[in-house]
């Protein structure tokens, strides 16, 4: 099982690379990695397991965070109705996004960043993502608000982008007009 020691932290070159697409059929290793990434997120949200293994709670994880520069992400994230979006996405692509933007009131965090970075990270409020599952079957997710923000954060990791790259340098508390502040 994956543990915090398996997650690389900022400064590691894998976090700044553009990750490569996977090809299908996946290798056993690629399938196992996706499954383990999702399991890590579930474990990290289980109070007992998180305490036992010293896991920081996470809702999303990208393969480059494990120093594997391939286009694989996992999410295990609730919406405002506690409906869980629990998926491994291979080669995810944002097909469309809303003009409306949103950000989290408390800013964002990252399992690869061991410090608080204050500031608003403005993203699309709604996205449509296409991806492949581990069998190579394509699927589509329509997401809004928190789950949409988490997927955008994870896809950024596949392009070497960290969440704080989006924060206004002069004024981290700057918010453009008409951005929905969530949570
Ligand atoms: Zn992250």
JSON list of C-alpha atoms and ligand atoms in Angstrom, two decimals:
[
{"chain": "A", "resi": 1, "resn": "UNK", "atom": "CA", "xyz": [0.00, 0.00, 0.00]},
{"chain": "A", "resi": 2, "resn": "UNK", "atom": "CA", "xyz": [1.07, 3.57, -0.64]},
{"chain": "A", "resi": 3, "resn": "UNK", "atom": "CA", "xyz": [2.26, 5.66, 2.28]},
{"chain": "A", "resi": 4, "resn": "UNK", "atom": "CA", "xyz": [3.31, 9.28, 2.75]},
{"chain": "A", "resi": 5, "resn": "UNK", "atom": "CA", "xyz": [6.94, 8.29, 2.15]},
{"chain": "A", "resi": 6, "resn": "UNK", "atom": "CA", "xyz": [5.98, 7.30, -1.40]},
{"chain": "A", "resi": 7, "resn": "UNK", "atom": "CA", "xyz": [4.75, 10.80, -2.22]},
{"chain": "A", "resi": 8, "resn": "UNK", "atom": "CA", "xyz": [7.38, 13.16, -3.58]},
{"chain": "A", "resi": 9, "resn": "UNK", "atom": "CA", "xyz": [7.40, 16.73, -2.32]},
{"chain": "A", "resi": 10, "resn": "UNK", "atom": "CA", "xyz": [7.85, 20.06, -4.05]},
{"chain": "A", "resi": 11, "resn": "UNK", "atom": "CA", "xyz": [11.33, 20.40, -5.49]},
{"chain": "A", "resi": 12, "resn": "UNK", "atom": "CA", "xyz": [11.19, 16.92, -7.02]},
{"chain": "A", "resi": 13, "resn": "UNK", "atom": "CA", "xyz": [11.60, 17.21, -10.81]},
{"chain": "A", "resi": 14, "resn": "UNK", "atom": "CA", "xyz": [8.68, 14.82, -11.53]},
{"chain": "A", "resi": 15, "resn": "UNK", "atom": "CA", "xyz": [6.32, 17.53, -10.29]},
{"chain": "A", "resi": 16, "resn": "UNK", "atom": "CA", "xyz": [7.49, 19.93, -12.99]},
{"chain": "A", "resi": 17, "resn": "UNK", "atom": "CA", "xyz": [7.40, 17.61, -15.98]},
{"chain": "A", "resi": 18, "resn": "UNK", "atom": "CA", "xyz": [4.67, 17.15, -18.55]},
{"chain": "A", "resi": 19, "resn": "UNK", "atom": "CA", "xyz": [3.56, 13.55, -17.99]},
{"chain": "A", "resi": 20, "resn": "UNK", "atom": "CA", "xyz": [3.23, 11.10, -20.87]},
{"chain": "A", "resi": 21, "resn": "UNK", "atom": "CA", "xyz": [-0.04, 9.52, -21.97]},
{"chain": "A", "resi": 22, "resn": "UNK", "atom": "CA", "xyz": [-0.50, 5.84, -21.18]},
{"chain": "A", "resi": 23, "resn": "UNK", "atom": "CA", "xyz": [-1.30, 3.43, -23.98]},
{"chain": "A", "resi": 24, "resn": "UNK", "atom": "CA", "xyz": [-3.81, 0.60, -23.88]},
{"chain": "A", "resi": 25, "resn": "UNK", "atom": "CA", "xyz": [-3.89, -2.12, -22.89]},
{"chain": "A", "resi": 26, "resn": "UNK", "atom": "CA", "xyz": [-2.30, -0.89, -19.69]},
{"chain": "A", "resi": 27, "resn": "UNK", "atom": "CA", "xyz": [0.55, -2.78, -18.08]},
{"chain": "A", "resi": 28, "resn": "UNK", "atom": "CA", "xyz": [-0.26, -4.62, -14.86]},
{"chain": "A", "resi": 29, "resn": "UNK", "atom": "CA", "xyz": [1.93, -2.05, -13.14]},
{"chain": "A", "resi": 30, "resn": "UNK", "atom": "CA", "xyz": [-0.13, 0.86, -14.46]},
{"chain": "A", "resi": 31, "resn": "UNK", "atom": "CA", "xyz": [-3.38, -0.80, -13.38]},
{"chain": "A", "resi": 32, "resn": "UNK", "atom": "CA", "xyz": [-1.99, -1.55, -9.94]},
{"chain": "A", "resi": 33, "resn": "UNK", "atom": "CA", "xyz": [-0.74, 2.01, -9.56]},
{"chain": "A", "resi": 34, "resn": "UNK", "atom": "CA", "xyz": [-4.20, 3.45, -10.30]},
{"chain": "A", "resi": 35, "resn": "UNK", "atom": "CA", "xyz": [-5.84, 1.07, -7.84]},
{"chain": "A", "resi": 36, "resn": "UNK", "atom": "CA", "xyz": [-3.28, 1.88, -5.16]},
{"chain": "A", "resi": 37, "resn": "UNK", "atom": "CA", "xyz": [-3.67, 5.62, -5.69]},
{"chain": "A", "resi": 38, "resn": "UNK", "atom": "CA", "xyz": [-7.44, 5.39, -5.16]},
{"chain": "A", "resi": 39, "resn": "UNK", "atom": "CA", "xyz": [-6.96, 3.11, -2.15]},
{"chain": "A", "resi": 40, "resn": "UNK", "atom": "CA", "xyz": [-4.52, 5.59, -0.65]},
{"chain": "A", "resi": 41, "resn": "UNK", "atom": "CA", "xyz": [-7.15, 8.34, -0.84]},
{"chain": "A", "resi": 42, "resn": "UNK", "atom": "CA", "xyz": [-9.79, 6.13, 0.78]},
{"chain": "A", "resi": 43, "resn": "UNK", "atom": "CA", "xyz": [-7.37, 5.08, 3.52]},
{"chain": "A", "resi": 44, "resn": "UNK", "atom": "CA", "xyz": [-6.36, 8.69, 4.10]},
{"chain": "A", "resi": 45, "resn": "UNK", "atom": "CA", "xyz": [-10.01, 9.60, 4.76]},
{"chain": "A", "resi": 46, "resn": "UNK", "atom": "CA", "xyz": [-10.50, 6.73, 7.21]},
{"chain": "A", "resi": 47, "resn": "UNK", "atom": "CA", "xyz": [-9.68, 8.12, 10.65]},
{"chain": "A", "resi": 48, "resn": "UNK", "atom": "CA", "xyz": [-8.34, 4.84, 12.02]},
{"chain": "A", "resi": 49, "resn": "UNK", "atom": "CA", "xyz": [-6.14, 3.99, 9.03]},
{"chain": "A", "resi": 50, "resn": "UNK", "atom": "CA", "xyz": [-4.97, 7.58, 8.64]},
{"chain": "A", "resi": 51, "resn": "UNK", "atom": "CA", "xyz": [-3.81, 7.60, 12.24]},
{"chain": "A", "resi": 52, "resn": "UNK", "atom": "CA", "xyz": [-2.28, 4.13, 12.10]},
{"chain": "A", "resi": 53, "resn": "UNK", "atom": "CA", "xyz": [-0.24, 4.86, 8.97]},
{"chain": "A", "resi": 54, "resn": "UNK", "atom": "CA", "xyz": [0.29, 8.60, 9.47]},
{"chain": "A", "resi": 55, "resn": "UNK", "atom": "CA", "xyz": [-1.60, 9.59, 6.33]},
{"chain": "A", "resi": 56, "resn": "UNK", "atom": "CA", "xyz": [-2.54, 13.17, 5.53]},
{"chain": "A", "resi": 57, "resn": "UNK", "atom": "CA", "xyz": [-6.12, 13.32, 4.29]},
{"chain": "A", "resi": 58, "resn": "UNK", "atom": "CA", "xyz": [-6.34, 13.70, 0.53]},
{"chain": "A", "resi": 59, "resn": "UNK", "atom": "CA", "xyz": [-9.11, 13.86, -2.07]},
{"chain": "A", "resi": 60, "resn": "UNK", "atom": "CA", "xyz": [-6.97, 13.58, -5.19]},
{"chain": "A", "resi": 61, "resn": "UNK", "atom": "CA", "xyz": [-3.62, 12.19, -6.26]},
{"chain": "A", "resi": 62, "resn": "UNK", "atom": "CA", "xyz": [-1.67, 12.28, -9.53]},
{"chain": "A", "resi": 63, "resn": "UNK", "atom": "CA", "xyz": [0.96, 9.76, -10.67]},
{"chain": "A", "resi": 64, "resn": "UNK", "atom": "CA", "xyz": [3.77, 12.37, -10.85]},
{"chain": "A", "resi": 65, "resn": "UNK", "atom": "CA", "xyz": [3.32, 12.74, -7.08]},
{"chain": "A", "resi": 66, "resn": "UNK", "atom": "CA", "xyz": [4.65, 9.19, -6.90]},
{"chain": "A", "resi": 67, "resn": "UNK", "atom": "CA", "xyz": [7.48, 10.13, -9.29]},
{"chain": "A", "resi": 68, "resn": "UNK", "atom": "CA", "xyz": [5.70, 8.32, -12.14]},
{"chain": "A", "resi": 69, "resn": "UNK", "atom": "CA", "xyz": [5.35, 10.81, -14.98]},
{"chain": "A", "resi": 70, "resn": "UNK", "atom": "CA", "xyz": [2.31, 9.24, -16.62]},
{"chain": "A", "resi": 71, "resn": "UNK", "atom": "CA", "xyz": [-1.16, 10.72, -17.15]},
{"chain": "A", "resi": 72, "resn": "UNK", "atom": "CA", "xyz": [-2.96, 8.93, -14.32]},
{"chain": "A", "resi": 73, "resn": "UNK", "atom": "CA", "xyz": [-5.01, 10.56, -11.55]},
{"chain": "A", "resi": 74, "resn": "UNK", "atom": "CA", "xyz": [-7.32, 9.32, -8.80]},
{"chain": "A", "resi": 75, "resn": "UNK", "atom": "CA", "xyz": [-10.05, 11.19, -6.98]},
{"chain": "A", "resi": 76, "resn": "UNK", "atom": "CA", "xyz": [-12.17, 10.30, -3.97]},
{"chain": "A", "resi": 77, "resn": "UNK", "atom": "CA", "xyz": [-14.10, 13.44, -3.30]},
{"chain": "A", "resi": 78, "resn": "UNK", "atom": "CA", "xyz": [-17.57, 14.35, -2.01]},
{"chain": "A", "resi": 79, "resn": "UNK", "atom": "CA", "xyz": [-19.84, 17.02, -3.44]},
{"chain": "A", "resi": 80, "resn": "UNK", "atom": "CA", "xyz": [-22.04, 19.22, -1.25]},
{"chain": "A", "resi": 81, "resn": "UNK", "atom": "CA", "xyz": [-24.59, 16.38, -0.95]},
{"chain": "A", "resi": 82, "resn": "UNK", "atom": "CA", "xyz": [-21.93, 13.94, 0.26]},
{"chain": "A", "resi": 83, "resn": "UNK", "atom": "CA", "xyz": [-22.13, 12.09, -3.02]},
{"chain": "A", "resi": 84, "resn": "UNK", "atom": "CA", "xyz": [-18.67, 10.61, -3.65]},
{"chain": "A", "resi": 85, "resn": "UNK", "atom": "CA", "xyz": [-16.84, 10.81, -6.93]},
{"chain": "A", "resi": 86, "resn": "UNK", "atom": "CA", "xyz": [-14.43, 7.92, -6.73]},
{"chain": "A", "resi": 87, "resn": "UNK", "atom": "CA", "xyz": [-12.47, 7.25, -9.90]},
{"chain": "A", "resi": 88, "resn": "UNK", "atom": "CA", "xyz": [-9.14, 6.48, -11.47]},
{"chain": "A", "resi": 89, "resn": "UNK", "atom": "CA", "xyz": [-8.75, 8.46, -14.69]},
{"chain": "A", "resi": 90, "resn": "UNK", "atom": "CA", "xyz": [-6.22, 7.49, -17.33]},
{"chain": "A", "resi": 91, "resn": "UNK", "atom": "CA", "xyz": [-5.30, 10.18, -19.90]},
{"chain": "A", "resi": 92, "resn": "UNK", "atom": "CA", "xyz": [-7.91, 12.62, -18.53]},
{"chain": "A", "resi": 93, "resn": "UNK", "atom": "CA", "xyz": [-8.75, 15.61, -20.72]},
{"chain": "A", "resi": 94, "resn": "UNK", "atom": "CA", "xyz": [-10.91, 18.61, -19.95]},
{"chain": "A", "resi": 95, "resn": "UNK", "atom": "CA", "xyz": [-13.25, 18.76, -22.94]},
{"chain": "A", "resi": 96, "resn": "UNK", "atom": "CA", "xyz": [-15.16, 21.85, -21.92]},
{"chain": "A", "resi": 97, "resn": "UNK", "atom": "CA", "xyz": [-15.43, 24.24, -19.02]},
{"chain": "A", "resi": 98, "resn": "UNK", "atom": "CA", "xyz": [-17.74, 26.96, -17.81]},
{"chain": "A", "resi": 99, "resn": "UNK", "atom": "CA", "xyz": [-16.98, 30.64, -18.18]},
{"chain": "A", "resi": 100, "resn": "UNK", "atom": "CA", "xyz": [-18.04, 30.95, -14.54]},
{"chain": "A", "resi": 101, "resn": "UNK", "atom": "CA", "xyz": [-15.06, 30.62, -12.23]},
{"chain": "A", "resi": 102, "resn": "UNK", "atom": "CA", "xyz": [-14.82, 29.42, -8.64]},
{"chain": "A", "resi": 103, "resn": "UNK", "atom": "CA", "xyz": [-12.29, 29.00, -5.89]},
{"chain": "A", "resi": 104, "resn": "UNK", "atom": "CA", "xyz": [-12.14, 27.46, -2.43]},
{"chain": "A", "resi": 105, "resn": "UNK", "atom": "CA", "xyz": [-12.54, 29.95, 0.40]},
{"chain": "A", "resi": 106, "resn": "UNK", "atom": "CA", "xyz": [-9.65, 28.37, 2.31]},
{"chain": "A", "resi": 107, "resn": "UNK", "atom": "CA", "xyz": [-7.32, 28.06, -0.67]},
{"chain": "A", "resi": 108, "resn": "UNK", "atom": "CA", "xyz": [-5.88, 24.71, -1.75]},
{"chain": "A", "resi": 109, "resn": "UNK", "atom": "CA", "xyz": [-3.50, 22.19, -0.27]},
{"chain": "A", "resi": 110, "resn": "UNK", "atom": "CA", "xyz": [-1.46, 19.39, -1.76]},
{"chain": "A", "resi": 111, "resn": "UNK", "atom": "CA", "xyz": [0.01, 16.14, -0.48]},
{"chain": "A", "resi": 112, "resn": "UNK", "atom": "CA", "xyz": [3.29, 17.17, -2.11]},
{"chain": "A", "resi": 113, "resn": "UNK", "atom": "CA", "xyz": [3.39, 20.53, -0.29]},
{"chain": "A", "resi": 114, "resn": "UNK", "atom": "CA", "xyz": [4.18, 20.38, 3.44]},
{"chain": "A", "resi": 115, "resn": "UNK", "atom": "CA", "xyz": [3.26, 23.96, 4.18]},
{"chain": "A", "resi": 116, "resn": "UNK", "atom": "CA", "xyz": [0.26, 26.24, 4.08]},
{"chain": "A", "resi": 117, "resn": "UNK", "atom": "CA", "xyz": [0.19, 28.44, 1.01]},
{"chain": "A", "resi": 118, "resn": "UNK", "atom": "CA", "xyz": [-2.48, 31.11, 1.46]},
{"chain": "A", "resi": 119, "resn": "UNK", "atom": "CA", "xyz": [-4.25, 32.62, -1.53]},
{"chain": "A", "resi": 120, "resn": "UNK", "atom": "CA", "xyz": [-7.09, 32.04, -3.93]},
{"chain": "A", "resi": 121, "resn": "UNK", "atom": "CA", "xyz": [-6.73, 29.52, -6.72]},
{"chain": "A", "resi": 122, "resn": "UNK", "atom": "CA", "xyz": [-9.29, 30.51, -9.33]},
{"chain": "A", "resi": 123, "resn": "UNK", "atom": "CA", "xyz": [-10.49, 27.69, -11.59]},
{"chain": "A", "resi": 124, "resn": "UNK", "atom": "CA", "xyz": [-13.46, 26.81, -13.79]},
{"chain": "A", "resi": 125, "resn": "UNK", "atom": "CA", "xyz": [-16.59, 26.16, -11.78]},
{"chain": "A", "resi": 126, "resn": "UNK", "atom": "CA", "xyz": [-17.84, 23.39, -14.09]},
{"chain": "A", "resi": 127, "resn": "UNK", "atom": "CA", "xyz": [-15.91, 21.03, -16.32]},
{"chain": "A", "resi": 128, "resn": "UNK", "atom": "CA", "xyz": [-16.55, 18.05, -18.54]},
{"chain": "A", "resi": 129, "resn": "UNK", "atom": "CA", "xyz": [-13.69, 15.55, -18.37]},
{"chain": "A", "resi": 130, "resn": "UNK", "atom": "CA", "xyz": [-13.08, 12.63, -20.65]},
{"chain": "A", "resi": 131, "resn": "UNK", "atom": "CA", "xyz": [-10.83, 9.80, -19.58]},
{"chain": "A", "resi": 132, "resn": "UNK", "atom": "CA", "xyz": [-10.30, 6.06, -19.89]},
{"chain": "A", "resi": 133, "resn": "UNK", "atom": "CA", "xyz": [-10.82, 3.46, -17.21]},
{"chain": "A", "resi": 134, "resn": "UNK", "atom": "CA", "xyz": [-8.32, 0.67, -16.52]},
{"chain": "A", "resi": 135, "resn": "UNK", "atom": "CA", "xyz": [-9.87, -1.53, -19.21]},
{"chain": "A", "resi": 136, "resn": "UNK", "atom": "CA", "xyz": [-9.39, 1.20, -21.81]},
{"chain": "A", "resi": 137, "resn": "UNK", "atom": "CA", "xyz": [-13.08, 2.11, -21.92]},
{"chain": "A", "resi": 138, "resn": "UNK", "atom": "CA", "xyz": [-13.69, 5.86, -22.37]},
{"chain": "A", "resi": 139, "resn": "UNK", "atom": "CA", "xyz": [-15.99, 7.68, -19.96]},
{"chain": "A", "resi": 140, "resn": "UNK", "atom": "CA", "xyz": [-17.08, 11.21, -19.30]},
{"chain": "A", "resi": 141, "resn": "UNK", "atom": "CA", "xyz": [-17.66, 13.08, -16.03]},
{"chain": "A", "resi": 142, "resn": "UNK", "atom": "CA", "xyz": [-19.57, 16.31, -15.64]},
{"chain": "A", "resi": 143, "resn": "UNK", "atom": "CA", "xyz": [-18.37, 17.99, -12.46]},
{"chain": "A", "resi": 144, "resn": "UNK", "atom": "CA", "xyz": [-19.03, 21.22, -10.64]},
{"chain": "A", "resi": 145, "resn": "UNK", "atom": "CA", "xyz": [-17.68, 23.02, -7.60]},
{"chain": "A", "resi": 146, "resn": "UNK", "atom": "CA", "xyz": [-15.40, 21.03, -5.26]},
{"chain": "A", "resi": 147, "resn": "UNK", "atom": "CA", "xyz": [-15.02, 17.86, -7.37]},
{"chain": "A", "resi": 148, "resn": "UNK", "atom": "CA", "xyz": [-14.37, 20.03, -10.47]},
{"chain": "A", "resi": 149, "resn": "UNK", "atom": "CA", "xyz": [-11.68, 21.96, -8.61]},
{"chain": "A", "resi": 150, "resn": "UNK", "atom": "CA", "xyz": [-10.01, 18.78, -7.38]},
{"chain": "A", "resi": 151, "resn": "UNK", "atom": "CA", "xyz": [-9.84, 17.31, -10.89]},
{"chain": "A", "resi": 152, "resn": "UNK", "atom": "CA", "xyz": [-8.36, 20.54, -12.26]},
{"chain": "A", "resi": 153, "resn": "UNK", "atom": "CA", "xyz": [-5.73, 20.50, -9.47]},
{"chain": "A", "resi": 154, "resn": "UNK", "atom": "CA", "xyz": [-4.81, 16.89, -10.35]},
{"chain": "A", "resi": 155, "resn": "UNK", "atom": "CA", "xyz": [-4.71, 17.43, -14.12]},
{"chain": "A", "resi": 156, "resn": "UNK", "atom": "CA", "xyz": [-2.42, 20.39, -13.45]},
{"chain": "A", "resi": 157, "resn": "UNK", "atom": "CA", "xyz": [0.02, 17.90, -11.87]},
{"chain": "A", "resi": 158, "resn": "UNK", "atom": "CA", "xyz": [0.14, 16.07, -15.22]},
{"chain": "A", "resi": 159, "resn": "UNK", "atom": "CA", "xyz": [1.32, 19.30, -16.81]},
{"chain": "A", "resi": 160, "resn": "UNK", "atom": "CA", "xyz": [3.93, 20.21, -14.20]},
{"chain": "A", "resi": 161, "resn": "UNK", "atom": "CA", "xyz": [1.77, 22.90, -12.62]},
{"chain": "A", "resi": 162, "resn": "UNK", "atom": "CA", "xyz": [1.46, 23.41, -8.86]},
{"chain": "A", "resi": 163, "resn": "UNK", "atom": "CA", "xyz": [-1.64, 24.99, -7.32]},
{"chain": "A", "resi": 164, "resn": "UNK", "atom": "CA", "xyz": [0.29, 28.01, -6.07]},
{"chain": "A", "resi": 165, "resn": "UNK", "atom": "CA", "xyz": [1.35, 28.87, -9.62]},
{"chain": "A", "resi": 166, "resn": "UNK", "atom": "CA", "xyz": [-2.21, 30.22, -9.96]},
{"chain": "A", "resi": 167, "resn": "UNK", "atom": "CA", "xyz": [-2.08, 32.48, -6.89]},
{"chain": "A", "resi": 168, "resn": "UNK", "atom": "CA", "xyz": [-1.72, 36.19, -7.53]},
{"chain": "A", "resi": 169, "resn": "UNK", "atom": "CA", "xyz": [1.90, 37.00, -6.62]},
{"chain": "A", "resi": 170, "resn": "UNK", "atom": "CA", "xyz": [1.41, 40.63, -5.59]},
{"chain": "A", "resi": 171, "resn": "UNK", "atom": "CA", "xyz": [-1.78, 40.00, -3.67]},
{"chain": "A", "resi": 172, "resn": "UNK", "atom": "CA", "xyz": [-2.69, 36.38, -2.80]},
{"chain": "A", "resi": 173, "resn": "UNK", "atom": "CA", "xyz": [-6.06, 37.59, -1.51]},
{"chain": "A", "resi": 174, "resn": "UNK", "atom": "CA", "xyz": [-6.92, 39.22, -4.83]},
{"chain": "A", "resi": 175, "resn": "UNK", "atom": "CA", "xyz": [-10.14, 37.90, -6.30]},
{"chain": "A", "resi": 176, "resn": "UNK", "atom": "CA", "xyz": [-11.32, 38.85, -9.78]},
{"chain": "A", "resi": 177, "resn": "UNK", "atom": "CA", "xyz": [-14.96, 39.97, -9.94]},
{"chain": "A", "resi": 178, "resn": "UNK", "atom": "CA", "xyz": [-17.71, 37.33, -10.34]},
{"chain": "A", "resi": 179, "resn": "UNK", "atom": "CA", "xyz": [-15.71, 34.40, -8.94]},
{"chain": "A", "resi": 180, "resn": "UNK", "atom": "CA", "xyz": [-17.81, 32.08, -6.77]},
{"chain": "A", "resi": 181, "resn": "UNK", "atom": "CA", "xyz": [-16.10, 31.47, -3.44]},
{"chain": "A", "resi": 182, "resn": "UNK", "atom": "CA", "xyz": [-16.94, 27.93, -2.26]},
{"chain": "A", "resi": 183, "resn": "UNK", "atom": "CA", "xyz": [-17.12, 26.46, 1.22]},
{"chain": "B", "resi": 1, "resn": "LIG", "atom": "ZN1", "xyz": [-1.51, 18.41, -5.49]}
]
